[in-house]
Structures are given as structure tokens and as C-alpha cells.
């Protein structure tokens, strides 16, 4: 955790800046990250990072400037230096044609609801032991890859606009294991997530592999382009819904005519009435942040209710420019998709539906046309052809190119239970994010537009 | 942390690791890893940010396995070596093929990006005046959105390894983009954009950013093309030739030649994230990757590119060599440990030496196999006009709007900003919402024309993502105009 000196240094400089009338937000971000990577049944990388970053954002009338440092942040002088750079940048900046909204920590907070010291201090050797067990019990003649990221994220926000201080520390982990057949080249994958030590279990991954290994002994099936009923797994559901929200429900894209939802207004039907999505920072399947990275307090926020468009996300700049109220969605979201009323087991759900493609996850999705809501991506791990709920054969790499309105509009069945899908990226600073989504979703008339003769 | 104070603790740290049984150890210190980002959106300066990072990263190979640790605290230098060694020892608990770096002669050297005027020394007000001037030129009645983007990077780093190598580098990159957008008659947002490119030669400081030939001089052309898109019909589904301008061709090459030819992907070290490759160790010297018009190099001795950096992050000088020679796959993007594993796995010498492609984006990230510059060599099929004149039924495409590639890079789908229809050797009209898709080997097999040197430019890529923890790397691609025949274009209704 941040030592008192660092915290005191920020507060001291915050108070000095406030006295001088500077409008500034200070964000301290500290991560203690560990990542083990597996390739070819070996640990290919075992890395630890302990990094502290300080962001200073300054508003000077209609001018803004910001500065981020990572390095020795040992006392008030380094904070003062960062502030001085941000102040200077803001003073030279060109003014905007609207009044920026000042960042303010709405309420003081001290959050450690999802903090587990044991996970933060986890011995990397334990990770190697779990992977070894998976390899030995599933079959060391197969090829295993994976990554297991774990660690803690600590954020502290303070602005010159009041005396509040928002602080949160939490732990998170994201586990992936990929099994590849060295000759046949198919890939199965298992994902686990959580925030406490001991949550990731070798047994869960072994069980999920064993479920599909028998069917993967059969030859691959090439799916001819056309329309299919698709049984999406939770990873795919989270990806499609996440992209649909990102390209449909952002205020900036909506105001500026880019979103696929343009032309619709709150209350209008945009998706199947089976789809209800909220942002819920209290949901335990997600990583919970009581405040966002602009200092705003987060509450339950309806996005889509029974297929009807509810609320759009407005970041500070968009809200200021278009005269809207900003919404607290800077940083980690807690997307929660309501469960449906389908049967417990996904295979039961597609009984009697004839030919169905089971696509648990999508690889490399992108948006060829945001205005029309078209997305494209291909099947990768663990995809299987089903006939009346029975597994028939694994399927080769197949591409879906379709619209959100169609895939999330023609939802036939949703699982009655939800699961946590970890969507954290390791691109930039650690910022855990997870969605709670139904365990499966059956959509009809999904367009397969290309397929390969290999996995 | 200062480099003068680090030389001794780093030398001692490396010696301690080696004495403890390590097979290899290296350390990289960034006294500065700085960036500046300026974004004008509809004339408003929506991003006016800068960042500064500094610290030390240590990598230790022990028992055939990697351990890595990094710190930004001067007091923790010695601890970083201990941590990296401990991490490597833990990693060595689970090793099937021990990694081996080989022993290479010590390399001492330095590299600086060619720069006349360091953009970090240019006053912010001057940069904003330049960007504001460009933004003014993007204005027109029908233009609804304007974006002008500038991203600058400056890195000063030092490298030491257990071979005795010592390398100092000063790297500088300038990336820039401009874009105009407007809604067409169907309410769909259309756009035209232009990124800062390089001719491959010259210097890469502020003088490159302000050279109108490389970027900013395209404002009128972008607006004209956007206005045509607003009333254009959509590209219809069908098979036809596609001619890729470098603005699109570089991404095609990046995704379907660059990535599948990274040796760590080929060996399966990216399966948990980015994916694998359809290329195998048996492919080299045998696989026909494309028509005999396709020759591709790595690095290519391009002096002005973000993929030109002197030495890689394990002390290997950057190397100019062919990846594809007249359609035949001959080499790939390699690092020391990956070539030793590949040769061991294949039971023969597939690769002679590292291609100098081991790169890391920050002091706190371990190097992985990356692209340097992956370049398609210019061909003999004339200039752009000649290639258009020789095309019966096709589309000329520019600038990506979307890209989605199969996990082994065996198939792909791209969307572009604009298509110009070509019938009977002539451009007939502009078409909107163009997309095309294909299968990599079949697609390059249908490469039917490669433009000459007049069509060749270096496109800069600032954001290639790979690895875990993910690393966003800067890369260059020298590409000419290319034509491919019998390609599926548009979407079936
Ligand atoms: Zn890339």
C-alpha cells in the first residue's frame, strides 16, 4: 500500500495548489503486478512489476493540460514538479469553445472490498504448480500455453476543488490456459478470474478440457458461409455486448452521429427484449469501483432495459461540450447483463434446434461499419458443431460478420445464470475490469461469411 | 536514478546472477522515456498531455527459463537483480525445452535516430500553432468533424548484458494523423484520413512533421474525397482486383506477413493471447507465400522509420535481410533464444543468427520478438497510373477502418475508408464502405502487380499490440502500390 509519505506529499501539494487557486486533479496509481506466461509446456516469462504513476490534470479557464510521471515519487518535490509541468501546459494551451468541467472528488472513500493480501503476495511458484497439474493430468503430449496475471491496484484521487480524498485498493487475477494439439492444430481454452488467492483451480480447467477433448478427436468441419443458429459462450457474449455498448451507448458517438443507435432515443427498442444491461459497481462478478477516475461517485446505471435504450455514457469533455450531465464511467466499468430463463445446461437449450454452431469465444473482433453496427470476428477456441444439442465435430476457424442489431436482436435463449468474464487488458496501467454475463446466449440467423480449412 | 550511478551496481548485479548459475543476464535503464500527445478535435485541444518514465529492467535466464523484474526506485536496483533471478528460478520449475541465448561476442555501440530539430525542444505554442493551421485547412461547410493528432516519443536508454555488451541509444519518433468526417445521405459517418509517413530517407525530427509532402499537405485532397464519399454508392459484393495504396497495403503486410513471421508466434509462445501462425519450421525455403512478384525484407536499412533503432533489446545489431524472396519464404523475425529453440526443435539449423528483432516497449517490459521494418520491395510494374491502366475490373483502396485477422493469420477481413472503382483501365467513380477478405497464401499468390520506387513509402505504425503484459510497439513498413486479383470484396446481402 502507498506509504504515508506519498499520500502526504500529494495532499500537501494539493493544498498548496488550492491556495494558489489552481484547478487540479491528482491521481496516484500504484500497481503490484505479477504475470507468469506459459508456452510449449514451460514457463516462458515470470515477471514482477511494482510501479507508481502520478497524473496531474489542470484546468485554467477554457484551457487544459496534463502530465504523468512514473519514477521516484518520493516526496512533495516530485509532485510539485509534475504539477508545474501540467500548469505550464495548461497556460500555453489553446482555449476550447466550451467550458471544461472541473474534476471533483464527489465523496471521500476508502475502499478495500476486494483486496486480498494473500493474492497480492502470492508466490509465483504456486502458479507453476497449477499449470504443471493441468499439463500432467490432461496430457503432456499436448501443447499448453497460458498466462496468469495477478496483483493489486491502488488508486488515490484528490482535487483542489474540495478536501475529499478517494482511495481504493483491490486485487485481481486473470488466468488463461490454451491447449493446442501439436499435429491437428486445434485449440481449447479455459479462462478463470477472481480477486482472491485460491480461486483459480487446476481442476476447473482440467474439467473444461475433458468435456471437449473426446469430440476434438473427430475431424474438423468446415462451415459454409450462410445463416446459422449460434450458441455463444460467455466470453463471446461479453465481447459482443461490450462492443455493442462501446459503439452504441457512448454520448460522444451518439451526439456526433457515429453510433449505430443514432436515430433512436431513450425508450426506443434497439435489441431483443431479452437483453437488459446495467452498469452495477456493487455486482460481485465485477471489479467494484465506488468512484470513477474523474472522482465521480458510481451507482447502478441502466444502459439497456428489455431491449430498450436507457442511458448513454457522457465523459466530462462530451458532457461539457454538449451541455449534458457527465456520467461516472471513466475507468473500470461493471457491465452486468441480466440472466434469462433458458435451461441450466446450454446443450439442453439448443435441443430441437437442428444444426447449431457452438462458439464460446471470438478472436480479433473489429467494427467495419459503426453507423450500421456491423462487427466481424472469427471463432477460435473450443468451437463445436451441434446437431439437436449433441456435439458432432469441432469446427474450423469461421468468420462472423453481422450487426449487433441482428445478433443481439434475435436472441432465442439466455442462460438463467451469470458468470464473470474478465476483460482487463494488460496494455497500459493495471485497471481490472470484468463483466457479469449469462453463461450462454443462443442467437438465430447469425451470418457466417468465411471459413478456413484449418482451426 | 542516473546512469553514472548505475554502472557499478548493474555490473555487480549481472556478475551476481551469473555466479549464481544464470545462463544470461541483461539490464536496460531508461533515464527518459517521454511522450507528448496533442489532439485537436473540431479545433478544441482535447488532449494536451505528456508523460515521463524512468527506471531499470532486469532479465535473467536461469535453468532455461526467463525471470524479469523492474523498478523505478533508485534504492531498489540491487533488489531488481535478486527478484529477476528469483523469478527465473521459479520459472525453471516448469521447463520442457530449456531456452538458450548462446554466447555472442560483446557489442559496444550507440545509435541515435536521425534528427535535425528535436520536437521536445519546440515550444508547445509553436506546435499548437502548426496543428491549428492544419486544422483550419481541414474546415469546409460539409465537414462535420476534424481531428489533428500528434504523438511524440523520446527515449534515452542504456543496455548491458552478460556477454559484456554495452549500448547507448537515443530514439525519437513522431507520429501524426489528420481526419475529416461527415455523414452521408444514409446517415452513415464517412471519413478520410492521412498519417505522417516517411520517404525512408532523411531525418525524423520536427522537420518531418512540418514537411507538407509527408502529411499536412493532403488537407484539400482529403476534403475532396470525403465530399465524393457523401454521395457515393456502396461497393457491391463480388470478386474483382484490389489495388492497395500504401495507406492500406502497409496494414495488410503488417497483419498477414509481419505477424505470422514472428518466430515466437511460429513456435507457439503467443497462443495464450495474440495467436499462432500458419507458418511452420518446415516452411522456410519451401513455402510459396506469394507470387514471384512478392519480395519482402526485414529492416531494409531504412534510415528514417520507427522500426529502425540500431540495436535490439538483447544487444544484436539490427540486420537487413529477406523474409520472402520472389514469393518463397526464406526467413522470419527472430531473437536469440527463439532461433536456438527453433533449431533445436527442427533438429537442423533453420536460422543462422538472430535477426535483431527482440524488442521491448518500456523498462518494465521484457523483450519479445517484434517487427522491425517489414517492407515489400518495389517492383517493375510501373507507377500507380500504369497499374490502374492495366486493371480491367477492380477497386483502388486506401486507409483501414477495420481489421480482423484469423488467429493463425490464415485469413483476414479489412474495411477501408474509400474505394475508387476501376473499369477498363480507368477510374470511374468513388464507392463507399469498401471491405475485402481473403486467405493469406491464396491472396499473395494473386499478387499481379507491384509498383515501382515512385509508389513506395514508409508508413509508420505507432500501436502494434503484442505480448503479455501487453506491449504497444512502434514499427515501420516500406510498401509500394500492390494489385491482387480475384479478391472477394464487399459484403453479401
Ligand atoms: Zn501488430
PDB file of C-alpha atoms in Angstrom, chain B residues 174-294:
ATOM      1  CA  UNK B 174       6.988  11.491 -34.436  1.00  0.00           C
ATOM      2  CA  UNK B 175       3.538  10.172 -35.348  1.00  0.00           C
ATOM      3  CA  UNK B 176       0.720  12.292 -36.701  1.00  0.00           C
ATOM      4  CA  UNK B 177      -2.723  11.857 -38.195  1.00  0.00           C
ATOM      5  CA  UNK B 178      -5.419  14.097 -39.563  1.00  0.00           C
ATOM      6  CA  UNK B 179      -9.005  13.182 -40.366  1.00  0.00           C
ATOM      7  CA  UNK B 180     -12.181  14.745 -41.690  1.00  0.00           C
ATOM      8  CA  UNK B 181     -15.616  13.175 -41.200  1.00  0.00           C
ATOM      9  CA  UNK B 182     -19.175  13.785 -42.339  1.00  0.00           C
ATOM     10  CA  UNK B 183     -22.464  11.898 -42.518  1.00  0.00           C
ATOM     11  CA  UNK B 184     -23.505  10.658 -45.936  1.00  0.00           C
ATOM     12  CA  UNK B 185     -27.035  10.672 -47.341  1.00  0.00           C
ATOM     13  CA  UNK B 186     -27.776   7.410 -45.494  1.00  0.00           C
ATOM     14  CA  UNK B 187     -26.756   8.893 -42.144  1.00  0.00           C
ATOM     15  CA  UNK B 188     -23.539   6.880 -42.065  1.00  0.00           C
ATOM     16  CA  UNK B 189     -20.340   8.553 -40.925  1.00  0.00           C
ATOM     17  CA  UNK B 190     -17.701   8.626 -43.650  1.00  0.00           C
ATOM     18  CA  UNK B 191     -14.113   9.716 -43.207  1.00  0.00           C
ATOM     19  CA  UNK B 192     -10.827  10.397 -44.925  1.00  0.00           C
ATOM     20  CA  UNK B 193      -7.558  10.460 -43.064  1.00  0.00           C
ATOM     21  CA  UNK B 194      -3.859  10.854 -43.626  1.00  0.00           C
ATOM     22  CA  UNK B 195      -0.991   9.723 -41.407  1.00  0.00           C
ATOM     23  CA  UNK B 196       2.511  11.127 -41.306  1.00  0.00           C
ATOM     24  CA  UNK B 197       4.747   8.898 -43.403  1.00  0.00           C
ATOM     25  CA  UNK B 198       8.406   8.969 -44.330  1.00  0.00           C
ATOM     26  CA  UNK B 199      10.188   8.524 -47.633  1.00  0.00           C
ATOM     27  CA  UNK B 200      12.516   6.087 -45.839  1.00  0.00           C
ATOM     28  CA  UNK B 201      15.349   8.564 -46.009  1.00  0.00           C
ATOM     29  CA  UNK B 202      16.025  11.849 -44.250  1.00  0.00           C
ATOM     30  CA  UNK B 203      15.570  12.810 -40.643  1.00  0.00           C
ATOM     31  CA  UNK B 204      12.739  12.242 -38.194  1.00  0.00           C
ATOM     32  CA  UNK B 205      12.505  15.330 -36.025  1.00  0.00           C
ATOM     33  CA  UNK B 206      10.082  18.271 -36.068  1.00  0.00           C
ATOM     34  CA  UNK B 207      11.227  18.931 -39.649  1.00  0.00           C
ATOM     35  CA  UNK B 208       9.477  15.710 -40.697  1.00  0.00           C
ATOM     36  CA  UNK B 209       6.224  16.724 -39.029  1.00  0.00           C
ATOM     37  CA  UNK B 210       6.179  20.099 -40.767  1.00  0.00           C
ATOM     38  CA  UNK B 211       7.120  18.745 -44.219  1.00  0.00           C
ATOM     39  CA  UNK B 212       3.860  19.170 -46.200  1.00  0.00           C
ATOM     40  CA  UNK B 213       4.783  16.350 -48.582  1.00  0.00           C
ATOM     41  CA  UNK B 214       4.656  13.802 -45.796  1.00  0.00           C
ATOM     42  CA  UNK B 215       1.305  14.594 -44.240  1.00  0.00           C
ATOM     43  CA  UNK B 216      -0.125  18.022 -43.806  1.00  0.00           C
ATOM     44  CA  UNK B 217      -0.257  18.915 -47.496  1.00  0.00           C
ATOM     45  CA  UNK B 218      -3.108  16.454 -48.055  1.00  0.00           C
ATOM     46  CA  UNK B 219      -5.877  18.587 -46.484  1.00  0.00           C
ATOM     47  CA  UNK B 220      -7.556  19.653 -49.742  1.00  0.00           C
ATOM     48  CA  UNK B 221      -7.378  16.159 -51.223  1.00  0.00           C
ATOM     49  CA  UNK B 222      -8.944  14.626 -48.101  1.00  0.00           C
ATOM     50  CA  UNK B 223     -11.841  17.055 -48.177  1.00  0.00           C
ATOM     51  CA  UNK B 224     -12.445  16.489 -51.876  1.00  0.00           C
ATOM     52  CA  UNK B 225     -12.514  12.721 -51.409  1.00  0.00           C
ATOM     53  CA  UNK B 226     -14.798  13.000 -48.377  1.00  0.00           C
ATOM     54  CA  UNK B 227     -17.237  15.109 -50.369  1.00  0.00           C
ATOM     55  CA  UNK B 228     -17.315  12.398 -53.044  1.00  0.00           C
ATOM     56  CA  UNK B 229     -17.940   9.694 -50.422  1.00  0.00           C
ATOM     57  CA  UNK B 230     -21.029  11.523 -49.180  1.00  0.00           C
ATOM     58  CA  UNK B 231     -22.948  10.797 -52.373  1.00  0.00           C
ATOM     59  CA  UNK B 232     -21.133   7.606 -53.404  1.00  0.00           C
ATOM     60  CA  UNK B 233     -22.867   4.238 -53.755  1.00  0.00           C
ATOM     61  CA  UNK B 234     -21.657   1.305 -51.666  1.00  0.00           C
ATOM     62  CA  UNK B 235     -19.128  -1.189 -53.030  1.00  0.00           C
ATOM     63  CA  UNK B 236     -21.133  -4.235 -54.035  1.00  0.00           C
ATOM     64  CA  UNK B 237     -20.240  -7.806 -53.209  1.00  0.00           C
ATOM     65  CA  UNK B 238     -18.211  -9.599 -55.834  1.00  0.00           C
ATOM     66  CA  UNK B 239     -14.804 -10.820 -56.929  1.00  0.00           C
ATOM     67  CA  UNK B 240     -12.539  -8.237 -58.538  1.00  0.00           C
ATOM     68  CA  UNK B 241      -8.964  -6.925 -58.417  1.00  0.00           C
ATOM     69  CA  UNK B 242      -7.968  -4.778 -55.476  1.00  0.00           C
ATOM     70  CA  UNK B 243      -5.155  -2.251 -55.691  1.00  0.00           C
ATOM     71  CA  UNK B 244      -3.866  -1.295 -52.253  1.00  0.00           C
ATOM     72  CA  UNK B 245      -2.333   2.136 -51.795  1.00  0.00           C
ATOM     73  CA  UNK B 246       0.411   2.148 -49.100  1.00  0.00           C
ATOM     74  CA  UNK B 247      -2.095   3.641 -46.602  1.00  0.00           C
ATOM     75  CA  UNK B 248      -3.881   0.262 -46.699  1.00  0.00           C
ATOM     76  CA  UNK B 249      -1.149  -2.017 -48.053  1.00  0.00           C
ATOM     77  CA  UNK B 250       1.081  -1.484 -45.031  1.00  0.00           C
ATOM     78  CA  UNK B 251      -1.563  -2.861 -42.664  1.00  0.00           C
ATOM     79  CA  UNK B 252      -2.208  -5.833 -44.959  1.00  0.00           C
ATOM     80  CA  UNK B 253       1.524  -6.571 -44.838  1.00  0.00           C
ATOM     81  CA  UNK B 254       1.721  -5.923 -41.090  1.00  0.00           C
ATOM     82  CA  UNK B 255      -1.092  -8.330 -40.235  1.00  0.00           C
ATOM     83  CA  UNK B 256      -0.560 -11.106 -42.773  1.00  0.00           C
ATOM     84  CA  UNK B 257       3.219 -11.081 -43.348  1.00  0.00           C
ATOM     85  CA  UNK B 258       4.714  -9.355 -40.309  1.00  0.00           C
ATOM     86  CA  UNK B 259       2.815 -11.092 -37.514  1.00  0.00           C
ATOM     87  CA  UNK B 260       2.818 -14.625 -38.964  1.00  0.00           C
ATOM     88  CA  UNK B 261       6.592 -14.311 -39.439  1.00  0.00           C
ATOM     89  CA  UNK B 262       7.397 -13.543 -35.803  1.00  0.00           C
ATOM     90  CA  UNK B 263       9.306 -16.605 -34.646  1.00  0.00           C
ATOM     91  CA  UNK B 264       7.769 -16.642 -31.170  1.00  0.00           C
ATOM     92  CA  UNK B 265       4.319 -16.865 -32.753  1.00  0.00           C
ATOM     93  CA  UNK B 266       5.522 -19.657 -35.048  1.00  0.00           C
ATOM     94  CA  UNK B 267       6.897 -21.574 -32.063  1.00  0.00           C
ATOM     95  CA  UNK B 268       3.654 -21.127 -30.111  1.00  0.00           C
ATOM     96  CA  UNK B 269       4.668 -18.580 -27.472  1.00  0.00           C
ATOM     97  CA  UNK B 270       1.777 -16.214 -28.267  1.00  0.00           C
ATOM     98  CA  UNK B 271      -1.032 -18.760 -28.183  1.00  0.00           C
ATOM     99  CA  UNK B 272      -2.480 -17.526 -24.926  1.00  0.00           C
ATOM    100  CA  UNK B 273      -3.051 -14.082 -26.394  1.00  0.00           C
ATOM    101  CA  UNK B 274      -2.312 -12.915 -29.947  1.00  0.00           C
ATOM    102  CA  UNK B 275      -2.398 -16.331 -31.583  1.00  0.00           C
ATOM    103  CA  UNK B 276      -0.157 -18.584 -33.636  1.00  0.00           C
ATOM    104  CA  UNK B 277       0.974 -18.729 -37.229  1.00  0.00           C
ATOM    105  CA  UNK B 278       0.155 -20.939 -40.188  1.00  0.00           C
ATOM    106  CA  UNK B 279       3.919 -20.932 -40.884  1.00  0.00           C
ATOM    107  CA  UNK B 280       5.915 -23.887 -39.506  1.00  0.00           C
ATOM    108  CA  UNK B 281       9.649 -24.516 -39.228  1.00  0.00           C
ATOM    109  CA  UNK B 282       9.344 -26.693 -42.347  1.00  0.00           C
ATOM    110  CA  UNK B 283       8.049 -23.755 -44.345  1.00  0.00           C
ATOM    111  CA  UNK B 284      11.404 -21.965 -44.669  1.00  0.00           C
ATOM    112  CA  UNK B 285      12.971 -22.288 -48.094  1.00  0.00           C
ATOM    113  CA  UNK B 286       9.917 -24.231 -49.266  1.00  0.00           C
ATOM    114  CA  UNK B 287       6.640 -22.409 -48.741  1.00  0.00           C
ATOM    115  CA  UNK B 288       5.365 -20.361 -51.655  1.00  0.00           C
ATOM    116  CA  UNK B 289       3.975 -17.381 -49.768  1.00  0.00           C
ATOM    117  CA  UNK B 290       3.009 -15.365 -52.809  1.00  0.00           C
ATOM    118  CA  UNK B 291       3.561 -14.832 -56.493  1.00  0.00           C
ATOM    119  CA  UNK B 292       7.123 -14.284 -57.676  1.00  0.00           C
ATOM    120  CA  UNK B 293       6.435 -10.546 -57.589  1.00  0.00           C
ATOM    121  CA  UNK B 294       6.498 -10.684 -53.785  1.00  0.00           C
TER     122      UNK B 294
END
